[in-house]
Tab-separated table of N, CA and C in Angstrom:
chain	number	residue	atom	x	y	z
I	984	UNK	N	8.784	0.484	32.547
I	984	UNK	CA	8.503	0.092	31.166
I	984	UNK	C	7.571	-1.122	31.172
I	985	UNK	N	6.044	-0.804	30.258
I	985	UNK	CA	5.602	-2.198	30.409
I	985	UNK	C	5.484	-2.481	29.018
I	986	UNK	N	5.502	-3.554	28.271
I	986	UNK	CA	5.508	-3.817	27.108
I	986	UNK	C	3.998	-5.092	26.800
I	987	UNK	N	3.419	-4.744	25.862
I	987	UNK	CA	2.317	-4.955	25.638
I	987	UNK	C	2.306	-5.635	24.426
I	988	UNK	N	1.552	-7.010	24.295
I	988	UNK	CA	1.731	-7.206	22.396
I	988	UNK	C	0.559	-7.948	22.513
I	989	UNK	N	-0.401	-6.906	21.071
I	989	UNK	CA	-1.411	-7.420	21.135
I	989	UNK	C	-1.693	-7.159	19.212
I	990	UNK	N	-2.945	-7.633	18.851
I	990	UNK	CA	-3.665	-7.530	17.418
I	990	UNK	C	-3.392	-6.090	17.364
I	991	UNK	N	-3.123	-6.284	15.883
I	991	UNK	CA	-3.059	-4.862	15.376
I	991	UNK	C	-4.423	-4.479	15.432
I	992	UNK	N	-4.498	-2.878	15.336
I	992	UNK	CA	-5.512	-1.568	15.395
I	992	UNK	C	-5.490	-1.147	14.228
I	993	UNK	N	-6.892	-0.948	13.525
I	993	UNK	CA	-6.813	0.275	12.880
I	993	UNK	C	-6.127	1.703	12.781
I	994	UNK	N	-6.070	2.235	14.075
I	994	UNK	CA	-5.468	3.057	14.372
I	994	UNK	C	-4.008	3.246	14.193
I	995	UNK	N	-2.990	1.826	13.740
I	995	UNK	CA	-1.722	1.981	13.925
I	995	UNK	C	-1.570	1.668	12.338
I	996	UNK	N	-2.048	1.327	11.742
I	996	UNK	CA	-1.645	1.389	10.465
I	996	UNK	C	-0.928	2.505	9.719
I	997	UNK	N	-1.473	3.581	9.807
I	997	UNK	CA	-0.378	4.635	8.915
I	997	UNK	C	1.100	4.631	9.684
I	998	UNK	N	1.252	4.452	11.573
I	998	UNK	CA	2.474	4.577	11.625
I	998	UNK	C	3.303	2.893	10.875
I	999	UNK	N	2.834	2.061	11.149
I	999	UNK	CA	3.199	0.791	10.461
I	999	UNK	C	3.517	0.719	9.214
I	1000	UNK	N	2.742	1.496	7.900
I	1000	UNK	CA	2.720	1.409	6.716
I	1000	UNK	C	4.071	2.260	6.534
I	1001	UNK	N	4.474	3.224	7.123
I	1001	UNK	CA	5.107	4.256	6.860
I	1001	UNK	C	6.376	3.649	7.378
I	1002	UNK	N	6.537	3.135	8.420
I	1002	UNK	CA	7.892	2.294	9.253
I	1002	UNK	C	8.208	1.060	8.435
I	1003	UNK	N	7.535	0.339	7.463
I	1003	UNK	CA	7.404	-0.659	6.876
I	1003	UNK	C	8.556	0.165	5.546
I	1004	UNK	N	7.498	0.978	4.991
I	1004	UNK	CA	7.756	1.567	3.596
I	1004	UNK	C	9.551	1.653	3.948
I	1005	UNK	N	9.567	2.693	5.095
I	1005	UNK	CA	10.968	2.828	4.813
I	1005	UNK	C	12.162	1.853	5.498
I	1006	UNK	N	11.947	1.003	5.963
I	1006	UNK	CA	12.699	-0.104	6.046
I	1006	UNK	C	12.953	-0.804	4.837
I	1007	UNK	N	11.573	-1.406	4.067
I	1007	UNK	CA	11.922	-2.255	3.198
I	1007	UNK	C	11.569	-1.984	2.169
I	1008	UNK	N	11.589	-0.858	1.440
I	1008	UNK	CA	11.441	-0.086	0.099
I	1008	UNK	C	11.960	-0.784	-1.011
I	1009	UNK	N	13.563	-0.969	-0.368
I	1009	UNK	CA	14.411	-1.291	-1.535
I	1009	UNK	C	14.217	-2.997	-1.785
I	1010	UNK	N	13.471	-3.771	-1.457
I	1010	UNK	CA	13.444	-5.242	-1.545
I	1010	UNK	C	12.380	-5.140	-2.991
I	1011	UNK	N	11.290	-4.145	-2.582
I	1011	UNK	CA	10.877	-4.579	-3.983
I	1011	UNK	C	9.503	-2.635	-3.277
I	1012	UNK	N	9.890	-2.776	-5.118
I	1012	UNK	CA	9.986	-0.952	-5.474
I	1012	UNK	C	8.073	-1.174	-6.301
I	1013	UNK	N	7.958	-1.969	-5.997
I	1013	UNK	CA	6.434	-2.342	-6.724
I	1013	UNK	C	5.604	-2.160	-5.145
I	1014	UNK	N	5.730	-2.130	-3.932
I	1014	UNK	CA	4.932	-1.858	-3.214
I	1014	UNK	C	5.395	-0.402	-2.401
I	1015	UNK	N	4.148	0.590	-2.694
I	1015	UNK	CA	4.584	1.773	-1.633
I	1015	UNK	C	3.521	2.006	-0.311
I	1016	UNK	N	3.843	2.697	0.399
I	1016	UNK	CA	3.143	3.239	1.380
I	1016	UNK	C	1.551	2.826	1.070
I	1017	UNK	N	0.386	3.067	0.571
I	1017	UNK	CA	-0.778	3.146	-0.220
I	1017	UNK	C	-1.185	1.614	0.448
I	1018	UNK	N	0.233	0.974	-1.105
I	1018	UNK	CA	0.184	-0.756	-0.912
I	1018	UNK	C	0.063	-1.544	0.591
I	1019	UNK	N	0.871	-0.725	1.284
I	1019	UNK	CA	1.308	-1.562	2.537
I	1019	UNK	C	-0.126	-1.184	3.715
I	1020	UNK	N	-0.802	0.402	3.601
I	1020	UNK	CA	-1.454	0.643	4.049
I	1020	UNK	C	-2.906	-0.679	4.007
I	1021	UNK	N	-3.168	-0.732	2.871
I	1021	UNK	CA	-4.149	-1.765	2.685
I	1021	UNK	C	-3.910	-3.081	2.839
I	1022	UNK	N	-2.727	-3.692	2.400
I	1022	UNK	CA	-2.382	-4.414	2.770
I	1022	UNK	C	-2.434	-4.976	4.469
I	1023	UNK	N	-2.243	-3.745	4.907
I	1023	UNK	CA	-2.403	-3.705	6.805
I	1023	UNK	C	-3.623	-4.205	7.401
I	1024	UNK	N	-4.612	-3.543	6.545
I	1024	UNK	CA	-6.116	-3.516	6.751
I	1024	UNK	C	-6.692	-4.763	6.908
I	1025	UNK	N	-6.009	-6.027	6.335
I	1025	UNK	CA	-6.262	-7.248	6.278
I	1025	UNK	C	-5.790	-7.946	7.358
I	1026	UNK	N	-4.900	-7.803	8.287
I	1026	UNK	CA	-3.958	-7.946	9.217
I	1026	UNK	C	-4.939	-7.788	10.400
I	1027	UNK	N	-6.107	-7.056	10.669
I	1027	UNK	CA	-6.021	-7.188	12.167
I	1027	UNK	C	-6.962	-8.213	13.054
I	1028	UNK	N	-7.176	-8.771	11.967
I	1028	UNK	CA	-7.969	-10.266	12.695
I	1028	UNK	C	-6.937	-11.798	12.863
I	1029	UNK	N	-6.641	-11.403	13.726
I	1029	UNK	CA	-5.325	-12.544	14.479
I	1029	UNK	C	-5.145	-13.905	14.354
I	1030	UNK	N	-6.708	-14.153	14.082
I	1030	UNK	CA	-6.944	-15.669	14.220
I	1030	UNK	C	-7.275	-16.973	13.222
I	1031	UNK	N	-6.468	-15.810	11.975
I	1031	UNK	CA	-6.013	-16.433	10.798
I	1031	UNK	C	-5.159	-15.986	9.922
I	1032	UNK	N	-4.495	-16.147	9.033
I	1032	UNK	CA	-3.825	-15.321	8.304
I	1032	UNK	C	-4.045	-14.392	7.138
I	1033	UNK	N	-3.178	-13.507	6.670
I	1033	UNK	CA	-2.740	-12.593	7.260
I	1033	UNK	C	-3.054	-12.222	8.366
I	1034	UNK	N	-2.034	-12.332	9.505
I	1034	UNK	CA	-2.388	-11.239	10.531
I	1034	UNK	C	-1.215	-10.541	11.399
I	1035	UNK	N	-1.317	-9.622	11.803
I	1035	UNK	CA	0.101	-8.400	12.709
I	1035	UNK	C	-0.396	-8.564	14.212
I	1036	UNK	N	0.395	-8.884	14.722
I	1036	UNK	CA	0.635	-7.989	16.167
I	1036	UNK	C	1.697	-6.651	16.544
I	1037	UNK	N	1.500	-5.932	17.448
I	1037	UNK	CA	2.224	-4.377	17.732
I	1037	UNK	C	2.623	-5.079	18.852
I	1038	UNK	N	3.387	-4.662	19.286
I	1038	UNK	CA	4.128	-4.287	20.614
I	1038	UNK	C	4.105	-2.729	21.448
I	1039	UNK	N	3.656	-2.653	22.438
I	1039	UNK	CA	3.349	-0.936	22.530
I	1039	UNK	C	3.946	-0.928	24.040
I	1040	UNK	N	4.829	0.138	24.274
I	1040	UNK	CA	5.740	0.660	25.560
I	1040	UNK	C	5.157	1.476	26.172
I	1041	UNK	N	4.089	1.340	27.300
I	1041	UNK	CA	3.316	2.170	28.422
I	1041	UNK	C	2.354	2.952	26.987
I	1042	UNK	N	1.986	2.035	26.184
I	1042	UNK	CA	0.862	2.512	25.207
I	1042	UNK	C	1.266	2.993	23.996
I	1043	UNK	N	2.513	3.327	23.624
I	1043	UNK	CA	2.907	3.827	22.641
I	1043	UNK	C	2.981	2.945	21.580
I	1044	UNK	N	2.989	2.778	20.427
I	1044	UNK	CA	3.312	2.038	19.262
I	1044	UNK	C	4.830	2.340	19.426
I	1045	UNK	N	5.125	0.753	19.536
I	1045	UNK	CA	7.433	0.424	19.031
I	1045	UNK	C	7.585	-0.298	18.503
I	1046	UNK	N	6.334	-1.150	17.727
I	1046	UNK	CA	7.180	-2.651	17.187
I	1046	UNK	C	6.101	-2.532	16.415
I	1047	UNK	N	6.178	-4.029	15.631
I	1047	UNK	CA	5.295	-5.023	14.923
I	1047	UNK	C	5.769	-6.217	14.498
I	1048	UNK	N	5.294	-7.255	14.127
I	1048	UNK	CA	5.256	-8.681	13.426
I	1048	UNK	C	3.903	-8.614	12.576
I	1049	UNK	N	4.497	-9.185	11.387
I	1049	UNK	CA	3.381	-9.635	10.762
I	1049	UNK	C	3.319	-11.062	10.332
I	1050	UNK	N	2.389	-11.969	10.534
I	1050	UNK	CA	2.231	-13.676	9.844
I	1050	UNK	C	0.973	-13.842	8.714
I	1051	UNK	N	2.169	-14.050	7.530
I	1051	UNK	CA	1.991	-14.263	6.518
I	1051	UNK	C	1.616	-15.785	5.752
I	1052	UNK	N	0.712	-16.514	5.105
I	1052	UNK	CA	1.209	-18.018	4.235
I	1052	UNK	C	2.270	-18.061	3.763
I	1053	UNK	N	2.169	-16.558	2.774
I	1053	UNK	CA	3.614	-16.980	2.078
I	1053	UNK	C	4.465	-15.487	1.715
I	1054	UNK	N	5.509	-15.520	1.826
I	1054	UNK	CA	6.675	-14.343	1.571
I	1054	UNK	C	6.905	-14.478	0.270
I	1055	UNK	N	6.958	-15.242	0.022
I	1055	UNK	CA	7.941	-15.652	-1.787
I	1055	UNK	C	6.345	-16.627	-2.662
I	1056	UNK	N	6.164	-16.088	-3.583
I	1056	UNK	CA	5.608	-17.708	-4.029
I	1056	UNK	C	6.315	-18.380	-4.479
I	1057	UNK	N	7.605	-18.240	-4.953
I	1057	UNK	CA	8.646	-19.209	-5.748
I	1057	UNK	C	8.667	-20.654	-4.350
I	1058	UNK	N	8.183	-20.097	-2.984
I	1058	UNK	CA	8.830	-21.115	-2.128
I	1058	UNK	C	7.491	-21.515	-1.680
I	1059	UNK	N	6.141	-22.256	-2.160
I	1059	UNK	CA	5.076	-22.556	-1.855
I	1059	UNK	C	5.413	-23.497	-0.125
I	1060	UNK	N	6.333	-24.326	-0.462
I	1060	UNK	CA	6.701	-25.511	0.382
I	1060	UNK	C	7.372	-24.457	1.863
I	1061	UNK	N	7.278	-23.653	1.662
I	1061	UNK	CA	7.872	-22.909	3.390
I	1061	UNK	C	6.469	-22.094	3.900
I	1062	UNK	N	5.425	-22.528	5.054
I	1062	UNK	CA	4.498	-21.798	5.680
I	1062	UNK	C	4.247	-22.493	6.678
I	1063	UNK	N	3.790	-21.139	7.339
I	1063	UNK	CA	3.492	-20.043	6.975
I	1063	UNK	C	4.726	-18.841	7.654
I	1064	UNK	N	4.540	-18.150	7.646
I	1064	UNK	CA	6.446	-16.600	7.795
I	1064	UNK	C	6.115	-16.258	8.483
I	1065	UNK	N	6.757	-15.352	9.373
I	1065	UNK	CA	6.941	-14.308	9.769
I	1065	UNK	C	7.819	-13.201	9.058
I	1066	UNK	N	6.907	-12.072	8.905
I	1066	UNK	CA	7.210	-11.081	8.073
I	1066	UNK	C	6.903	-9.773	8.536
I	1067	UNK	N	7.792	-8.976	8.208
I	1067	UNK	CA	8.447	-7.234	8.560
I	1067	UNK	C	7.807	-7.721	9.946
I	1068	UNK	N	9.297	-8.397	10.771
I	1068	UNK	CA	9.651	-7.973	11.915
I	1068	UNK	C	10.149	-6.405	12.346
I	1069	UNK	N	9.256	-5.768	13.213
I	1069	UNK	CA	10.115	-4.469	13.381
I	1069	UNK	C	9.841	-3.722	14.644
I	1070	UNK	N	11.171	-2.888	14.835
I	1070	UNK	CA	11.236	-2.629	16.157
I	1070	UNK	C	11.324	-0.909	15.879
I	1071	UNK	N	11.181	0.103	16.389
I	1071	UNK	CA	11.387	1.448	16.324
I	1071	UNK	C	13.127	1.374	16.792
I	1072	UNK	N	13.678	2.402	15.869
I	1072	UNK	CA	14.927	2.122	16.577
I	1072	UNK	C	15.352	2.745	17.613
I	1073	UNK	N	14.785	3.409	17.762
I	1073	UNK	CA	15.004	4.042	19.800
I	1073	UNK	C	14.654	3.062	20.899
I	1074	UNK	N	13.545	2.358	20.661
I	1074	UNK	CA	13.044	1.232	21.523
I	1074	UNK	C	13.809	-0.430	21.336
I	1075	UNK	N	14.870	-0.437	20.188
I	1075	UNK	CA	15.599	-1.292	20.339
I	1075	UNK	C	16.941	-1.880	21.280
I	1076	UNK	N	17.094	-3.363	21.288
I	1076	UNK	CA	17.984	-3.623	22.746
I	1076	UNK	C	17.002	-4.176	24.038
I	1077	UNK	N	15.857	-3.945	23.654
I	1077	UNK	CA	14.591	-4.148	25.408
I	1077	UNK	C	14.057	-5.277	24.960
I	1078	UNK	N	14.519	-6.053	24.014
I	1078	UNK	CA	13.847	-7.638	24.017
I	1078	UNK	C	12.377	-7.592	23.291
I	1079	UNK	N	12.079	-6.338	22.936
I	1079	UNK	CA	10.609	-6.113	22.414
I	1079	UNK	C	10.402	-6.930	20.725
I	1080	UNK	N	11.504	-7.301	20.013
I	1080	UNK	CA	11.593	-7.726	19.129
I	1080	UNK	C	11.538	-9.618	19.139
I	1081	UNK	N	12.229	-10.259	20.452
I	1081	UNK	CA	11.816	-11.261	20.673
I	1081	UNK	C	10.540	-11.249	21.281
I	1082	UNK	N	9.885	-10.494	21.925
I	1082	UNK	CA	9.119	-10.067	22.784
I	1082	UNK	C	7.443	-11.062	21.293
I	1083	UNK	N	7.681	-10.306	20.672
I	1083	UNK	CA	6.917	-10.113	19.472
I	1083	UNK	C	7.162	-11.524	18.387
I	1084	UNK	N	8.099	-12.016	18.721
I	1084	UNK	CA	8.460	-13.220	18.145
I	1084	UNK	C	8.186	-14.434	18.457
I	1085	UNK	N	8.112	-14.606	20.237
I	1085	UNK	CA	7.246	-15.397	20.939
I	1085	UNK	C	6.340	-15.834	20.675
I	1086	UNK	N	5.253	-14.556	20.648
I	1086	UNK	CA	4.084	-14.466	20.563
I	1086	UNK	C	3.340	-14.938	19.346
I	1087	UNK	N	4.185	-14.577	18.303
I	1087	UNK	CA	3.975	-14.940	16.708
I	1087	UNK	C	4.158	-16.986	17.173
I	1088	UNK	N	5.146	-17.107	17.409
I	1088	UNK	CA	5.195	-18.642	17.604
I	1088	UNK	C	4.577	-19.292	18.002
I	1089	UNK	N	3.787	-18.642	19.624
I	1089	UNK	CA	2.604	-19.290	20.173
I	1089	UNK	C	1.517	-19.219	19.411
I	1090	UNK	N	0.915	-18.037	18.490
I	1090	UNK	CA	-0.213	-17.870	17.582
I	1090	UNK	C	-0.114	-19.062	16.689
I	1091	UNK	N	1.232	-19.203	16.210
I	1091	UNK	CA	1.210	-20.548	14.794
I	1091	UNK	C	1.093	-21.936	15.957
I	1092	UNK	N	2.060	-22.205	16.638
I	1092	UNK	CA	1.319	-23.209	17.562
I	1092	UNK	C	-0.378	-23.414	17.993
I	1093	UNK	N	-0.460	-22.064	18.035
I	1093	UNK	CA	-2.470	-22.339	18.503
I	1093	UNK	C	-2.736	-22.662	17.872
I	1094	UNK	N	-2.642	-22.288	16.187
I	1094	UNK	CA	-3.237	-22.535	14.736
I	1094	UNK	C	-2.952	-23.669	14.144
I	1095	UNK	N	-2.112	-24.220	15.273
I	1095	UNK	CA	-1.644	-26.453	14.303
I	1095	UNK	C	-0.225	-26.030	13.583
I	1096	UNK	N	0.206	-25.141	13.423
I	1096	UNK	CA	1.250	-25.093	12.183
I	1096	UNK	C	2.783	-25.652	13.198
I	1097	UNK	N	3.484	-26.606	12.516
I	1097	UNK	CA	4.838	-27.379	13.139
I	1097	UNK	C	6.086	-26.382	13.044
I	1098	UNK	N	6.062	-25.395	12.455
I	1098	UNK	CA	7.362	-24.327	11.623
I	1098	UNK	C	6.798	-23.041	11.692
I	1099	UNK	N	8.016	-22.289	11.260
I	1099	UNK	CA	7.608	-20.964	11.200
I	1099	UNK	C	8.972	-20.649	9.785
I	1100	UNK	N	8.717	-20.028	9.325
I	1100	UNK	CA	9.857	-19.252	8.349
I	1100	UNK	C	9.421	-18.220	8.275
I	1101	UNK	N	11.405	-17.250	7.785
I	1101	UNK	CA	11.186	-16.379	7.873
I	1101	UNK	C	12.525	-15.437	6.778
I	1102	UNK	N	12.485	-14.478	6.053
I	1102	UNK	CA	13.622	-14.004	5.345
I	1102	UNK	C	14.486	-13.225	6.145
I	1103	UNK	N	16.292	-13.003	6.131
I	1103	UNK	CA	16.482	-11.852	6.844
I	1103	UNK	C	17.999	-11.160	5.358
I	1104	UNK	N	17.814	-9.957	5.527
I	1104	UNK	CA	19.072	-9.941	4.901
I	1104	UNK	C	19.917	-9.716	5.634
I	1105	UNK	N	20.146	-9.136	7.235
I	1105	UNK	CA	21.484	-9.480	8.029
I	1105	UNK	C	21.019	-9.629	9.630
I	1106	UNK	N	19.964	-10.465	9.778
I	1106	UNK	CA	19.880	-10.940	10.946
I	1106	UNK	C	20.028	-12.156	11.320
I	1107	UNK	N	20.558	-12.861	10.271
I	1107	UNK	CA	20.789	-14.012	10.782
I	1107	UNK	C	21.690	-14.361	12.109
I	1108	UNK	N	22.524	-13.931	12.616
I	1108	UNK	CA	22.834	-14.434	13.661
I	1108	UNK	C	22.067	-14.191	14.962
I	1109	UNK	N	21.203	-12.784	15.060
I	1109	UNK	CA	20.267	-12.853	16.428
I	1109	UNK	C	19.112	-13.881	15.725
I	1110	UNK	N	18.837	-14.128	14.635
I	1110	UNK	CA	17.470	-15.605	14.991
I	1110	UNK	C	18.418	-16.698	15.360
I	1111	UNK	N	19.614	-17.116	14.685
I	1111	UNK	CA	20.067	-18.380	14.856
I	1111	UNK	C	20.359	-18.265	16.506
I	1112	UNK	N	20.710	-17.366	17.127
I	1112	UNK	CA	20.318	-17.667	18.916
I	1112	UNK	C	19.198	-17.798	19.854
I	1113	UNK	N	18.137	-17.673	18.793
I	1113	UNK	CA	17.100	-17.998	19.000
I	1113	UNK	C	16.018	-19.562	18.782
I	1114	UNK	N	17.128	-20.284	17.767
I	1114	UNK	CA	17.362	-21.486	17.324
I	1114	UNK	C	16.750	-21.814	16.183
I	1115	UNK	N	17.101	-20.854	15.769
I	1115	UNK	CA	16.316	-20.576	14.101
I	1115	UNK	C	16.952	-21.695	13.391
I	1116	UNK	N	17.149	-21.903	12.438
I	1116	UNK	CA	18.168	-22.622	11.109
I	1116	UNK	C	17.739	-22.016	9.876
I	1117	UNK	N	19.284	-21.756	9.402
I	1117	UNK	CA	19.140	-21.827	7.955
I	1117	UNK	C	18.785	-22.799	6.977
I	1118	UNK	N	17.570	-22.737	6.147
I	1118	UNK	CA	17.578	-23.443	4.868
I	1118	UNK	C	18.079	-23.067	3.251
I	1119	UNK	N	18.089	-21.738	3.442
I	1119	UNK	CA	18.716	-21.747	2.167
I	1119	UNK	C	19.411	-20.215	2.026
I	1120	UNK	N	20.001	-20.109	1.107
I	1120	UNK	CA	20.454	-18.836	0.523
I	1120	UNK	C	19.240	-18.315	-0.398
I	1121	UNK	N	19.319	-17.077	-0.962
I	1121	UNK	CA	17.719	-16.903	-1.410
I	1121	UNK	C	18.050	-15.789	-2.305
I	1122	UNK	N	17.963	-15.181	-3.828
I	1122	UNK	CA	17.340	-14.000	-3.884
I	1122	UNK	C	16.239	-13.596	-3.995
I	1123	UNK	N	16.120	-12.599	-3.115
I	1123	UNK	CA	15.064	-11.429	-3.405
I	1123	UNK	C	14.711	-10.263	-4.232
I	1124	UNK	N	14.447	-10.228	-5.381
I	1124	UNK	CA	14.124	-8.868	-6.199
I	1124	UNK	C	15.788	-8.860	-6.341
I	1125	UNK	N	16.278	-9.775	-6.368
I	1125	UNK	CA	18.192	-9.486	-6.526
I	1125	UNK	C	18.474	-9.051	-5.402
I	1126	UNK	N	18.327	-9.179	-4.417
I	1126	UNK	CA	18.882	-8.903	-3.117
I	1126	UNK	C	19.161	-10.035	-2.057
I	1127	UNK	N	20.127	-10.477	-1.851
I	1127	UNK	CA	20.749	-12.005	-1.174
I	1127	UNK	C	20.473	-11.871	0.464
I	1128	UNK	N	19.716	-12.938	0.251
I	1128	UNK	CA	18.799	-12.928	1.526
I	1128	UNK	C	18.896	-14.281	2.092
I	1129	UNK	N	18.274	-14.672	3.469
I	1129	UNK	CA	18.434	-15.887	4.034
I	1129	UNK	C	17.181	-16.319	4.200
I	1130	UNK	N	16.801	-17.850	4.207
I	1130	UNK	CA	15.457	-18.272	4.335
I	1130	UNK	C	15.859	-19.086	5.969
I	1131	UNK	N	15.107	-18.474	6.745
I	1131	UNK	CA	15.597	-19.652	8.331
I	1131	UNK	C	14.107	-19.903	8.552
I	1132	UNK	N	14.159	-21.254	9.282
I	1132	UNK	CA	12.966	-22.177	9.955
I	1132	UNK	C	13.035	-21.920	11.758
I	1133	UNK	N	11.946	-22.088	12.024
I	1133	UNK	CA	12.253	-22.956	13.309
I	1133	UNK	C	11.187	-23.772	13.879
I	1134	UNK	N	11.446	-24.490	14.129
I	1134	UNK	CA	10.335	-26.070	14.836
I	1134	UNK	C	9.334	-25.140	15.925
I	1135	UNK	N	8.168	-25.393	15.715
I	1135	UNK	CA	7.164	-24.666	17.025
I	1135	UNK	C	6.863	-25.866	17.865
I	1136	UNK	N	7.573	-27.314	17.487
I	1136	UNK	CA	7.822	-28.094	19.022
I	1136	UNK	C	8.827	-28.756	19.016
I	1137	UNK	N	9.160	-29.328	19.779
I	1137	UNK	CA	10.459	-29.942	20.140
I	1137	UNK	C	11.583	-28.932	20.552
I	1138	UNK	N	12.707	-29.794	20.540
I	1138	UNK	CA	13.864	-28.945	21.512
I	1138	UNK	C	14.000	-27.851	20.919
I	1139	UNK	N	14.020	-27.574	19.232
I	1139	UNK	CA	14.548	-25.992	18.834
I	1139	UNK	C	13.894	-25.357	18.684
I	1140	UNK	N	12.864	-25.380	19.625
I	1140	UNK	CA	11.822	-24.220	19.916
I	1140	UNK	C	12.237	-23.601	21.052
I	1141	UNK	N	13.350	-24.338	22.019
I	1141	UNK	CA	13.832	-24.024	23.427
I	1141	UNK	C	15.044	-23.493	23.329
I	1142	UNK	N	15.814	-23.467	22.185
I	1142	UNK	CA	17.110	-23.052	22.158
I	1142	UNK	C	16.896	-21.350	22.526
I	1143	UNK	N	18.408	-21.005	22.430
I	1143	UNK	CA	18.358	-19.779	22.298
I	1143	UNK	C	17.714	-18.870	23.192
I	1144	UNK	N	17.087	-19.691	24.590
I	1144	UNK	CA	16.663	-18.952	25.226
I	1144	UNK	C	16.917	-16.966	25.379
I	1145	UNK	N	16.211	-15.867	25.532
I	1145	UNK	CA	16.567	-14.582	25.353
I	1145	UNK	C	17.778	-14.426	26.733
I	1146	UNK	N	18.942	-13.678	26.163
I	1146	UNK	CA	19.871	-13.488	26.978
I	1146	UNK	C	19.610	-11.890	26.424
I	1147	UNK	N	20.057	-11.185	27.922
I	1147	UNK	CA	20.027	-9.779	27.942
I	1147	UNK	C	20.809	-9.035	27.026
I	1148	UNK	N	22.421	-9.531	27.360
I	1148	UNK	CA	23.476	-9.504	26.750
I	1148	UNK	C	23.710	-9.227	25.588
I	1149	UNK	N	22.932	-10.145	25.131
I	1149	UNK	CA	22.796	-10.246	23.199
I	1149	UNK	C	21.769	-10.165	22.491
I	1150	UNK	N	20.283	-9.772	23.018
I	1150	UNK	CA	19.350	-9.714	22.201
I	1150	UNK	C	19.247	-8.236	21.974
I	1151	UNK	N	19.416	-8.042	20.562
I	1151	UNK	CA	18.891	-6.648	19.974
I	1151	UNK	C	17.632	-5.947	20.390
């Protein structure tokens, strides 16, 4: 298994738009497939924001991250996110999801940014082993969600090192 994470492709967008759509449909019913497709299109220049990285297993598309300014505008004061973390769920458990999370961290580190945020509605406990923190409780489109940070220097950038054991 070799795992690869690089700028999104043109080429991966419809499977992305479509893995996106049906993960997070129900957060908010105003963006479909179409939306997310174009939305993608903006994503594959890395070296500012909006932008996605894939994760790909001996070439295949299994993942994505996307880094966003902002998730919410209600929360101007939290940037820039990480947003629709995602893993294929057959290829989940292989670390490809921290794998992809790293990488997002080192990109906002290259770019000057001190933080990262990010929404989850039930992952909070695999980021907080990653040394995430919670800042707030949150709704979304009415859906109760978590807002977590994490420092891109100092010690809680080191926590949480990936354990086999427990990373999804």
């Amino acid at each position: 298994m070799s795992i690869a994470i690089q700028a999104l492709e043109p080429r991966y967008i419809d499977q992305l738009a479509a893995w996106h759509q049906a993960q997070w449909y129900h957060l908010d019913d105003s963006v479909n497939e179409a939306v997310r497709r174009k939305r993608l299109a903006e994503h594959c220049d890395t070296r500012s924001l909006p932008a996605t990285f894939v994760a790909l297993e001996d070439g295949e598309l299994v993942g994505s991250i996307c880094l966003v300014a902002h998730d919410t505008s209600d929360r101007p004061q939290y940037s820039p996110w990480l947003s629709r973390i995602f893993v294929a769920p057959e290829h989940r458990g292989k670390g490809i999801g921290k794998a992809l999370i790293d990488r997002a961290k080192a990109e906002m580190r290259r770019q000057g940014h001190d933080a990262l945020y990010l929404i989850t509605e039930d992952k909070g406990p695999y980021y907080a082993r990653m040394g995430w923190i919670k800042v707030e409780n949150y709704k979304l489109n009415d859906h109760p969600v978590e807002i977590m940070k994490i420092s891109l220097h100092g010690s809680s950038s080191k926590r949480g090192e990936h354990n086999e054991k427990t990373d999804p």
